[in-house]
mmCIF file of C-alpha atoms in Angstrom:
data_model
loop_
_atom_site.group_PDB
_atom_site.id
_atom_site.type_symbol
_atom_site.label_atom_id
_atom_site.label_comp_id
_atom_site.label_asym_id
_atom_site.label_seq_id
_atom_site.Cartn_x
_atom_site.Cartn_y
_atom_site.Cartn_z
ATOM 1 C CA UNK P 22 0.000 0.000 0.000
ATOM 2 C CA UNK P 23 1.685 3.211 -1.047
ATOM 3 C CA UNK P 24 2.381 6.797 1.318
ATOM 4 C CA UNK P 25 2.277 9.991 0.167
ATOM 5 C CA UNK P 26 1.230 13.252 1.706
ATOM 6 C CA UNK P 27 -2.685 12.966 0.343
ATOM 7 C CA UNK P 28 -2.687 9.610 2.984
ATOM 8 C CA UNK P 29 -1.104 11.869 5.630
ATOM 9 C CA UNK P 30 -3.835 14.562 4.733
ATOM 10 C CA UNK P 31 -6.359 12.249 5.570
ATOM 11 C CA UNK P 32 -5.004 10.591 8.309
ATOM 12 C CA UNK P 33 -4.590 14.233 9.913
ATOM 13 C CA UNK P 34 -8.158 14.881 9.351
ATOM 14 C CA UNK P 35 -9.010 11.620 10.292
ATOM 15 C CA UNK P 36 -6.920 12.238 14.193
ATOM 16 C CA UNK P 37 -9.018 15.936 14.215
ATOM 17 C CA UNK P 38 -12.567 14.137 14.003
ATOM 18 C CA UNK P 39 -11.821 11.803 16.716
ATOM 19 C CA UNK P 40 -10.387 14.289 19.002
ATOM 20 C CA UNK P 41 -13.168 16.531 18.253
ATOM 21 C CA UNK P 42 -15.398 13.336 18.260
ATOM 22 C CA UNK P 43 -17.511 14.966 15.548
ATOM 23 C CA UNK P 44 -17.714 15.557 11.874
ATOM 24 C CA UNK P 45 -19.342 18.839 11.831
ATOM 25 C CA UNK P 46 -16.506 20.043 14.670
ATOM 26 C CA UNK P 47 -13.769 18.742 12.859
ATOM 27 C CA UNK P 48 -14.972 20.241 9.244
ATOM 28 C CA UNK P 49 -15.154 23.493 11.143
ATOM 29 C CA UNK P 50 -11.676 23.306 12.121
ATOM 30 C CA UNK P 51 -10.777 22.411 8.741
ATOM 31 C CA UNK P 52 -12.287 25.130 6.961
ATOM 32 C CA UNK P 53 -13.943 22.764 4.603
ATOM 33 C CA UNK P 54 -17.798 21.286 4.583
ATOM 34 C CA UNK P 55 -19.031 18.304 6.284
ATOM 35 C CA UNK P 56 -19.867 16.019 3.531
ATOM 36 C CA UNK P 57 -15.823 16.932 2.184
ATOM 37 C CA UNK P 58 -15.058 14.920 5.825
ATOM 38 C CA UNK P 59 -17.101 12.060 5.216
ATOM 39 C CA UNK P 60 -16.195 11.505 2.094
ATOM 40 C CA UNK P 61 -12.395 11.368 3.060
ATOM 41 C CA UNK P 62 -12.976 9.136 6.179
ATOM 42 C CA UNK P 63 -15.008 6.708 4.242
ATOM 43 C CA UNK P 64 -12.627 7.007 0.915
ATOM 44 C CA UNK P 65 -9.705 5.981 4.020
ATOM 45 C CA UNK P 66 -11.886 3.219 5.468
ATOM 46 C CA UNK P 67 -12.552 1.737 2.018
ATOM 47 C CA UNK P 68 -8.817 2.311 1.151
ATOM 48 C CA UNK P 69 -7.788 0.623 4.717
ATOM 49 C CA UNK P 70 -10.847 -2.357 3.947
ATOM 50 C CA UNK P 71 -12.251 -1.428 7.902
ATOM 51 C CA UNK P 72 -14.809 0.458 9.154
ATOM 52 C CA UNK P 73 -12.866 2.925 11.542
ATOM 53 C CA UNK P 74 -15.700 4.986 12.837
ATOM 54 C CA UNK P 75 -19.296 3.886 14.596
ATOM 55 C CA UNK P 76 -21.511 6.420 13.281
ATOM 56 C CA UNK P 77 -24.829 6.938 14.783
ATOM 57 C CA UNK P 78 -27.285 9.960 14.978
ATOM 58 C CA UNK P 79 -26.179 11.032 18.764
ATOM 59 C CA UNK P 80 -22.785 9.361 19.345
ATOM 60 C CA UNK P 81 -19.409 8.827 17.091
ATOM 61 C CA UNK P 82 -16.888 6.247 18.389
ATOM 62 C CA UNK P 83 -14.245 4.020 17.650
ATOM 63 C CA UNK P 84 -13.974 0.663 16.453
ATOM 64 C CA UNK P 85 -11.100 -1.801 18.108
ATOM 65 C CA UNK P 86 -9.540 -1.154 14.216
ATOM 66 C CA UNK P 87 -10.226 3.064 14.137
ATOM 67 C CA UNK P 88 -8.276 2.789 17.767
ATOM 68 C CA UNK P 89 -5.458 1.328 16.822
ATOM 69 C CA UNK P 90 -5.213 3.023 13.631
ATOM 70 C CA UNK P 91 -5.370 6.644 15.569
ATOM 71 C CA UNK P 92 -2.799 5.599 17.817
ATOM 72 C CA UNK P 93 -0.351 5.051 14.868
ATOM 73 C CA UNK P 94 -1.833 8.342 13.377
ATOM 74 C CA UNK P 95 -0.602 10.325 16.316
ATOM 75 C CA UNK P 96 2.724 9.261 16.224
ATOM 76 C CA UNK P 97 2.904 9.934 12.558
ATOM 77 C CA UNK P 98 1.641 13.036 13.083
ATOM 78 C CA UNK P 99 4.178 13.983 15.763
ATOM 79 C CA UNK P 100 6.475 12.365 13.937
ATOM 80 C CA UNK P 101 5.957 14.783 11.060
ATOM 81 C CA UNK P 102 5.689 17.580 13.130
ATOM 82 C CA UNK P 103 9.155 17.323 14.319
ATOM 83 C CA UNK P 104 10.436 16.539 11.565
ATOM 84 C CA UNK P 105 9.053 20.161 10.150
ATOM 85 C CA UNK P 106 10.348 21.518 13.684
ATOM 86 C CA UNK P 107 13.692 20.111 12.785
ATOM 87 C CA UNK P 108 13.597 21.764 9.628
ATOM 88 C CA UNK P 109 12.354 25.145 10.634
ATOM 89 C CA UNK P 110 14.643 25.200 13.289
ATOM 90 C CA UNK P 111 17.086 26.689 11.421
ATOM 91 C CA UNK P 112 15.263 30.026 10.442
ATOM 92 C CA UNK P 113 14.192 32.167 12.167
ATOM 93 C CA UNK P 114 10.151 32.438 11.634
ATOM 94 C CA UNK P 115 8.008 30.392 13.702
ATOM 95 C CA UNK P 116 5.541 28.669 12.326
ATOM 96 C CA UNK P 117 2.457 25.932 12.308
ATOM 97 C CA UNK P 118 -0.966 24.850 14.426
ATOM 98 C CA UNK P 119 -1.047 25.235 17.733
ATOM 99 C CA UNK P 120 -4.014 23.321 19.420
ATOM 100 C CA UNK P 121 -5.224 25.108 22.715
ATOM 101 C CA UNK P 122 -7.911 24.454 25.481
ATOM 102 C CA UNK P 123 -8.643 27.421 27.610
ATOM 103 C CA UNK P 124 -10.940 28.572 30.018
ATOM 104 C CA UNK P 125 -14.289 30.617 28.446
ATOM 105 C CA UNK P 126 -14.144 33.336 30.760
ATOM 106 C CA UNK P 127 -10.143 34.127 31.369
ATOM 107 C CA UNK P 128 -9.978 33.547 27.132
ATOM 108 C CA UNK P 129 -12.367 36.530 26.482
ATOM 109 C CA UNK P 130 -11.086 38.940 28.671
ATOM 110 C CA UNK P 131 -7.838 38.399 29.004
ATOM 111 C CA UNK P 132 -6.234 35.482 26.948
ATOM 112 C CA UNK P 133 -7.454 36.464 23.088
ATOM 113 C CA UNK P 134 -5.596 39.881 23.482
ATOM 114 C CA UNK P 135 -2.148 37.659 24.225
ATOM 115 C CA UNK P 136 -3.157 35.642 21.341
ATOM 116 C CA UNK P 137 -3.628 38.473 19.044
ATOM 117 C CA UNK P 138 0.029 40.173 19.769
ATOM 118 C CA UNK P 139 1.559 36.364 19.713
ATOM 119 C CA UNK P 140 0.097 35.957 15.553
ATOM 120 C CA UNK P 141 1.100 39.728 15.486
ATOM 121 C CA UNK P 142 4.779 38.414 16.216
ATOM 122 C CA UNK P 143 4.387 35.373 14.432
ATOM 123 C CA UNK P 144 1.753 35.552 11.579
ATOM 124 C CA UNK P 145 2.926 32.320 10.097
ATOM 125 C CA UNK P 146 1.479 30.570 13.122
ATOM 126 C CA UNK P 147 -2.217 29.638 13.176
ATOM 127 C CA UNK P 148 -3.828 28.909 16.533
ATOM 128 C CA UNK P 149 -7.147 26.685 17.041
ATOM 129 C CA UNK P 150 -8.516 28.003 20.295
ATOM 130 C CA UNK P 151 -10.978 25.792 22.436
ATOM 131 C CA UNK P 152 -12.810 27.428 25.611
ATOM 132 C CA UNK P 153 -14.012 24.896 27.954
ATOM 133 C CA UNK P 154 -14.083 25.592 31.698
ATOM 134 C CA UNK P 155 -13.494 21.598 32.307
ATOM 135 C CA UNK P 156 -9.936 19.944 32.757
ATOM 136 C CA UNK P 157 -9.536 17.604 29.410
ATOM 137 C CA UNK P 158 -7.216 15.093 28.645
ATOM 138 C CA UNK P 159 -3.460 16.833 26.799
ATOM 139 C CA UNK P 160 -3.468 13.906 24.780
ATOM 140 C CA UNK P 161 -7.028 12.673 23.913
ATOM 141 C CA UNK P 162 -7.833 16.171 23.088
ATOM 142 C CA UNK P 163 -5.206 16.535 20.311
ATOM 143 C CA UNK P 164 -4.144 19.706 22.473
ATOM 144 C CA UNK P 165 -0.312 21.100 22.119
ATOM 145 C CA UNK P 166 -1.535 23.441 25.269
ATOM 146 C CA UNK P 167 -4.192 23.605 28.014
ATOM 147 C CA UNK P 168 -4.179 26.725 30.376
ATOM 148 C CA UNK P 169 -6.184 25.757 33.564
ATOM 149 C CA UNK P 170 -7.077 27.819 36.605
ATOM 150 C CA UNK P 171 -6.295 26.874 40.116
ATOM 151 C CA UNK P 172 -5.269 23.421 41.783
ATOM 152 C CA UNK P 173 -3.468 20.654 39.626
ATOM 153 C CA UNK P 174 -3.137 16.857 41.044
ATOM 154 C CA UNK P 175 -2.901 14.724 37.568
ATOM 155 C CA UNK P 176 0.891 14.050 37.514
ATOM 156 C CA UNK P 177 0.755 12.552 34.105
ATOM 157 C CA UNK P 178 1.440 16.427 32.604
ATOM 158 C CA UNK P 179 3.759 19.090 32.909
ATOM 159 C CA UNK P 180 2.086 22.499 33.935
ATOM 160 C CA UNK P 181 3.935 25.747 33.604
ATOM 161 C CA UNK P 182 2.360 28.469 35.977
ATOM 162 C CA UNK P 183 2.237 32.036 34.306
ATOM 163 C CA UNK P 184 0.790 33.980 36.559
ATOM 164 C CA UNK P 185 -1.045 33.877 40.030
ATOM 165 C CA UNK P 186 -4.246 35.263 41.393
ATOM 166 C CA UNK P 187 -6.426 34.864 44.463
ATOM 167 C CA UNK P 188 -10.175 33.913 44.978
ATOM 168 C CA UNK P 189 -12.208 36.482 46.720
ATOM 169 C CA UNK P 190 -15.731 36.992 47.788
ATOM 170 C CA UNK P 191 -18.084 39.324 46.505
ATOM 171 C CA UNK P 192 -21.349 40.981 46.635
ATOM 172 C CA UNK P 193 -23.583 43.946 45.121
ATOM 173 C CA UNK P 194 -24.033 46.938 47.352
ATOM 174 C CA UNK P 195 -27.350 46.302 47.255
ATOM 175 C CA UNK P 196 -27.139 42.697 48.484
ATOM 176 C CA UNK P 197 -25.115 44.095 51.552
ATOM 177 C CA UNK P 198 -27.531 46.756 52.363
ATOM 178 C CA UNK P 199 -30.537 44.404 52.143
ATOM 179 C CA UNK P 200 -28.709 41.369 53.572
ATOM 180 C CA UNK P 201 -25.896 43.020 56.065
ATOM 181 C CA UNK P 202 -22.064 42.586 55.566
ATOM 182 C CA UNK P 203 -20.848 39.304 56.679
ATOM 183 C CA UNK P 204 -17.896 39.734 59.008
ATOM 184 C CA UNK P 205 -16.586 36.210 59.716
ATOM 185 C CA UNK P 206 -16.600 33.072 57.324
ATOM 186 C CA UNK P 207 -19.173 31.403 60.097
ATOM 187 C CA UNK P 208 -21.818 34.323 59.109
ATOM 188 C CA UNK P 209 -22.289 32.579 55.287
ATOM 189 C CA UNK P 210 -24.483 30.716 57.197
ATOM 190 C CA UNK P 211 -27.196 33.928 56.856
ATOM 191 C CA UNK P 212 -26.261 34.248 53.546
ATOM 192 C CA UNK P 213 -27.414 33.335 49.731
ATOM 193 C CA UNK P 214 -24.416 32.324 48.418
ATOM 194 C CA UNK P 215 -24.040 31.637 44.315
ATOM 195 C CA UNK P 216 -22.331 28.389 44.095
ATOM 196 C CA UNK P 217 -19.893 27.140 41.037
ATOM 197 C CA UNK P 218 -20.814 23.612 40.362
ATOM 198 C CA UNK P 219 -17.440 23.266 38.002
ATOM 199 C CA UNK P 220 -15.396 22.407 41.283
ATOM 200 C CA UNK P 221 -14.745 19.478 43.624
ATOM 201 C CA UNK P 222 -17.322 20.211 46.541
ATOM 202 C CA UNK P 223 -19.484 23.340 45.518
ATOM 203 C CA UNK P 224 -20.948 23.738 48.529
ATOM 204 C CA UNK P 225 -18.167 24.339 50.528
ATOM 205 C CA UNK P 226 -16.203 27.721 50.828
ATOM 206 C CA UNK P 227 -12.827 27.550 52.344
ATOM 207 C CA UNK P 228 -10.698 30.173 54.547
ATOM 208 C CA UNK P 229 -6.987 29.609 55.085
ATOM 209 C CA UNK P 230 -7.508 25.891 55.489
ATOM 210 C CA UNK P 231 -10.994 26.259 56.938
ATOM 211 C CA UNK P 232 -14.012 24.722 54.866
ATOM 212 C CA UNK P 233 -17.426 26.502 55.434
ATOM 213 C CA UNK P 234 -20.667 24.815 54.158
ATOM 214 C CA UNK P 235 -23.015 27.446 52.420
ATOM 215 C CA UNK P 236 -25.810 27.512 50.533
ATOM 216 C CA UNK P 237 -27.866 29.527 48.134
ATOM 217 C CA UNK P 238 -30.811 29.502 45.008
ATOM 218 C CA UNK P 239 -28.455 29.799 42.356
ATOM 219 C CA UNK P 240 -25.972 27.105 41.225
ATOM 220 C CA UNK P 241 -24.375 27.702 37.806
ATOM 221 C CA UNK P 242 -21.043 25.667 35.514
ATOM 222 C CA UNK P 243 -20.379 29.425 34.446
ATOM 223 C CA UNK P 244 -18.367 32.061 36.419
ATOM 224 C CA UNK P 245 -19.309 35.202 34.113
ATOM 225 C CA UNK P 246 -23.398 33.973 34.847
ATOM 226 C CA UNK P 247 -22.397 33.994 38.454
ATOM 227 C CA UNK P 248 -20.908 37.175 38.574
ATOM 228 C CA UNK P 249 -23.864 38.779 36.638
ATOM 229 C CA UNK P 250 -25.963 37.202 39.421
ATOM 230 C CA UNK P 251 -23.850 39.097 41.760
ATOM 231 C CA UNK P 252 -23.389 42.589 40.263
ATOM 232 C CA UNK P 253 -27.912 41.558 40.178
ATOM 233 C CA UNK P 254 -27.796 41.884 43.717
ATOM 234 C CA UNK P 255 -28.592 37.970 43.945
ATOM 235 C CA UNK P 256 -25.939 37.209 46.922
ATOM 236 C CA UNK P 257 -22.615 36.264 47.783
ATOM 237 C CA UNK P 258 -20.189 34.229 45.275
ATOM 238 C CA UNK P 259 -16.663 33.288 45.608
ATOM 239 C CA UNK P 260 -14.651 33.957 42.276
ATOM 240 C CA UNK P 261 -10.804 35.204 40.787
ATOM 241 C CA UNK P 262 -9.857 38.390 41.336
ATOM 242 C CA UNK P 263 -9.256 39.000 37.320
ATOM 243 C CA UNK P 264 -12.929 38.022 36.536
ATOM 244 C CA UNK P 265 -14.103 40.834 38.603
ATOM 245 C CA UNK P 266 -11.442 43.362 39.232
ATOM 246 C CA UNK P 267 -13.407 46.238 37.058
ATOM 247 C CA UNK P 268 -16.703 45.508 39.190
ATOM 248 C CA UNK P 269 -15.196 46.030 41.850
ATOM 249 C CA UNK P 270 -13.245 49.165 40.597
ATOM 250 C CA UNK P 271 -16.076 50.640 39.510
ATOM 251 C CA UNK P 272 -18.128 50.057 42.587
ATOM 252 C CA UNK P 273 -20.597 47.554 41.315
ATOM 253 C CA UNK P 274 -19.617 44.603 43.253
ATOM 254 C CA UNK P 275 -17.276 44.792 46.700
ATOM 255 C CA UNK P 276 -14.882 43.139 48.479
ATOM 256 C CA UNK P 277 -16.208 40.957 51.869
ATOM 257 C CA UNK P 278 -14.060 39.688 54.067
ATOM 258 C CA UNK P 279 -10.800 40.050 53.270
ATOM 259 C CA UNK P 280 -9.041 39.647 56.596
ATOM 260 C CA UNK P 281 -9.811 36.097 55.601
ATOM 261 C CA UNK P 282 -9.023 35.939 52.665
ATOM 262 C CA UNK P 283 -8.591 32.455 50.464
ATOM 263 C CA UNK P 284 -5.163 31.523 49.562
ATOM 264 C CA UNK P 285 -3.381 32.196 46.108
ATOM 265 C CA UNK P 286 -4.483 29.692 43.225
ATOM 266 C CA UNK P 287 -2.250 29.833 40.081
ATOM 267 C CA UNK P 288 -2.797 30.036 36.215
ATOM 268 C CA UNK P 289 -1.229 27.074 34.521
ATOM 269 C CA UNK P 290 0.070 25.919 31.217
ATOM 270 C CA UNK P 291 -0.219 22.179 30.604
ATOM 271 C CA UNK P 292 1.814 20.267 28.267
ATOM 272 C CA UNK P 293 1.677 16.167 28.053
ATOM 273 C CA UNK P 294 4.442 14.891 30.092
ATOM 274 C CA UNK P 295 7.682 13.125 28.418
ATOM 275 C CA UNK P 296 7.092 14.775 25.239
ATOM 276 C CA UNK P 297 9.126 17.510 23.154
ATOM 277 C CA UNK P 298 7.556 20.681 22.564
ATOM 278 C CA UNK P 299 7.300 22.190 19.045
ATOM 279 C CA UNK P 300 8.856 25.399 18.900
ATOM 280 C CA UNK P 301 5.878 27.314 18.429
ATOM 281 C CA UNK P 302 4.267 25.741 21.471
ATOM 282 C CA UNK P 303 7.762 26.617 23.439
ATOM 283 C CA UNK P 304 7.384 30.185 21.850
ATOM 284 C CA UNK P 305 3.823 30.842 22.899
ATOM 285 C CA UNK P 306 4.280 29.524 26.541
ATOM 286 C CA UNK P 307 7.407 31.930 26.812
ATOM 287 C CA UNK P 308 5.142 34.882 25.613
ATOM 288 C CA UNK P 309 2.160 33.777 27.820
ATOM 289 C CA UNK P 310 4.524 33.945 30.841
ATOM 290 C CA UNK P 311 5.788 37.726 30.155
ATOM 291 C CA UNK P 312 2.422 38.731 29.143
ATOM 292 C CA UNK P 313 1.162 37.610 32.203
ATOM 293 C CA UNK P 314 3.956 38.862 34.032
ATOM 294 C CA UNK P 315 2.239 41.887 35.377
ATOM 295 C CA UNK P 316 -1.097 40.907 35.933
ATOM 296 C CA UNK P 317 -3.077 43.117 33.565
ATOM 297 C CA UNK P 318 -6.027 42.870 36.176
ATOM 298 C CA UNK P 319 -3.883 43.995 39.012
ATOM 299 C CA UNK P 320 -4.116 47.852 37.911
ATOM 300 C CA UNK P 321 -7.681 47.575 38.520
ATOM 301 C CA UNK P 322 -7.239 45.505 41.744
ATOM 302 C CA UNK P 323 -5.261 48.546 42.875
ATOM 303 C CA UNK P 324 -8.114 51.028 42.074
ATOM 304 C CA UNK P 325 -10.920 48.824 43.604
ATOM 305 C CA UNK P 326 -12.980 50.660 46.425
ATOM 306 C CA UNK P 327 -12.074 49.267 49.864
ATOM 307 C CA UNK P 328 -12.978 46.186 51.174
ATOM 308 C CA UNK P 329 -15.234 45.270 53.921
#
């Protein structure tokens, strides 16, 4: 059976639609329409005499044949992606995909403006940018890059922190006036408190070690909804400073206490573990870190209205 670059074409597109574990996702990605995609998987599986792919109206997945067949595609893949590393090595432009997973809420207001000065830098580089507030798999995922807020355990990946924040507690004016100002953790208790259901053990707060149970009307898997629900005068909610640093500069949302105040929780870069970096992925995670260097939210953290 011959090689050429039209079988690593497909086998490429093949690796994108079950990482994205759809057709329609992995067309998108593509730039090219979903019937081109079937086509080319079925033209492979007729080429390779399997079927590769389960196809049904709700679910995609793998035969025992399509899984062994993408785990030889990904070392191809890497393979080739070295050896174009290898190659490029030796000028100086940067280029090629870099696959990312990032939070939906730190991505819009803070990460896409990195982004944007990185292609600036390097416009032969082309990034595909994912925003999903759960922890995926490096690998699985077809990522080169995952940037993830807060604790880490998984020791199978290497995570890079560039840059630190804190969690803090916050509330409308409003809220406080109706509700009173809590002044120890132990006072939550008299509280609606806006929960975020995208963590190990929502309904617990903790204080420098200290876990307080709380509860509330609102649970939500989105930090931006939650903070809406604050600024709404709904209650409490416990978030990063950087998604609300300009609420609480410009006086719609304050501080509560902060002689209590949660410990620091850091913003990390994930790579897989015991695998080389492409350049470009080396080059983007050394910009990330001096972009993030100086906490663009910590100008506003500076001009926030005092605490409680």
């Amino acid at each position: 059976m011959s090689f050429d670059l039209e079988s690593l074409a497909s086998m490429a597109l093949f690796a994108r639609v079950v990482q994205a574990r759809s057709f329609t996702a992995a067309a998108a990605q593509s730039g090219i329409a979903k019937s081109a995609v079937s086509r080319r998987i079925a033209g492979l599986e007729q080429r390779l005499g399997v079927e590769l792919l389960r196809r049904s109206t709700r679910k995609l997945a793998l035969t025992d044949e399509g899984l062994r067949f993408y785990e030889h595609c990904k070392k191809i893949l890497e393979a080739a992606s070295a050896a174009e590393d290898a190659v490029s090595a030796a000028s100086e432009v940067i280029r090629g995909r870099i696959r990312i997973s990032a939070p939906v809420t730190f991505s819009r207001m803070y990460l896409v403006q990195a982004l944007a000065a990185f292609l600036r830098e390097h416009p032969e580089v082309e990034i595909d940018l994912v925003l999903d507030d759960r922890f995926v798999d490096v690998i699985e995922g077809g990522f080169d890059l995952i940037l993830r807020i807060g604790r880490l355990k998984d020791a199978s990946f290497v995570a890079r922190r560039i840059a630190t924040d804190r969690i803090v507690v916050v509330a409308a004016p409003s809220y406080l006036e109706r509700a009173g100002i809590p002044q120890t953790p132990e006072d939550l208790v008299n509280h609606n408190c806006l929960r975020y259901t995208l963590v190990p053990a929502s309904g617990e707060w903790r204080f420098r070690g200290e876990a307080i149970p709380v509860h509330g009307n609102l649970d939500v898997n989105d930090g931006a909804t939650l903070v809406q629900a604050a600024i709404a005068g709904l209650g409490l909610t416990v978030v990063p400073m950087f998604m609300v640093a300009s609420e609480v500069a410009a006086g719609r949302l304050v501080l509560v206490l902060e002689e209590h105040r949660r410990g620091e929780i850091g913003i990390h870069a994930v790579t897989a573990q015991g695998k080389g970096l492409p350049r470009r992925t080396r080059a983007l995670l050394d910009f990330l870190s001096k972009w993030f260097e100086d906490r663009c939210w910590e100008a506003l953290r500076d001009r926030a209205s005092q605490p409680c």
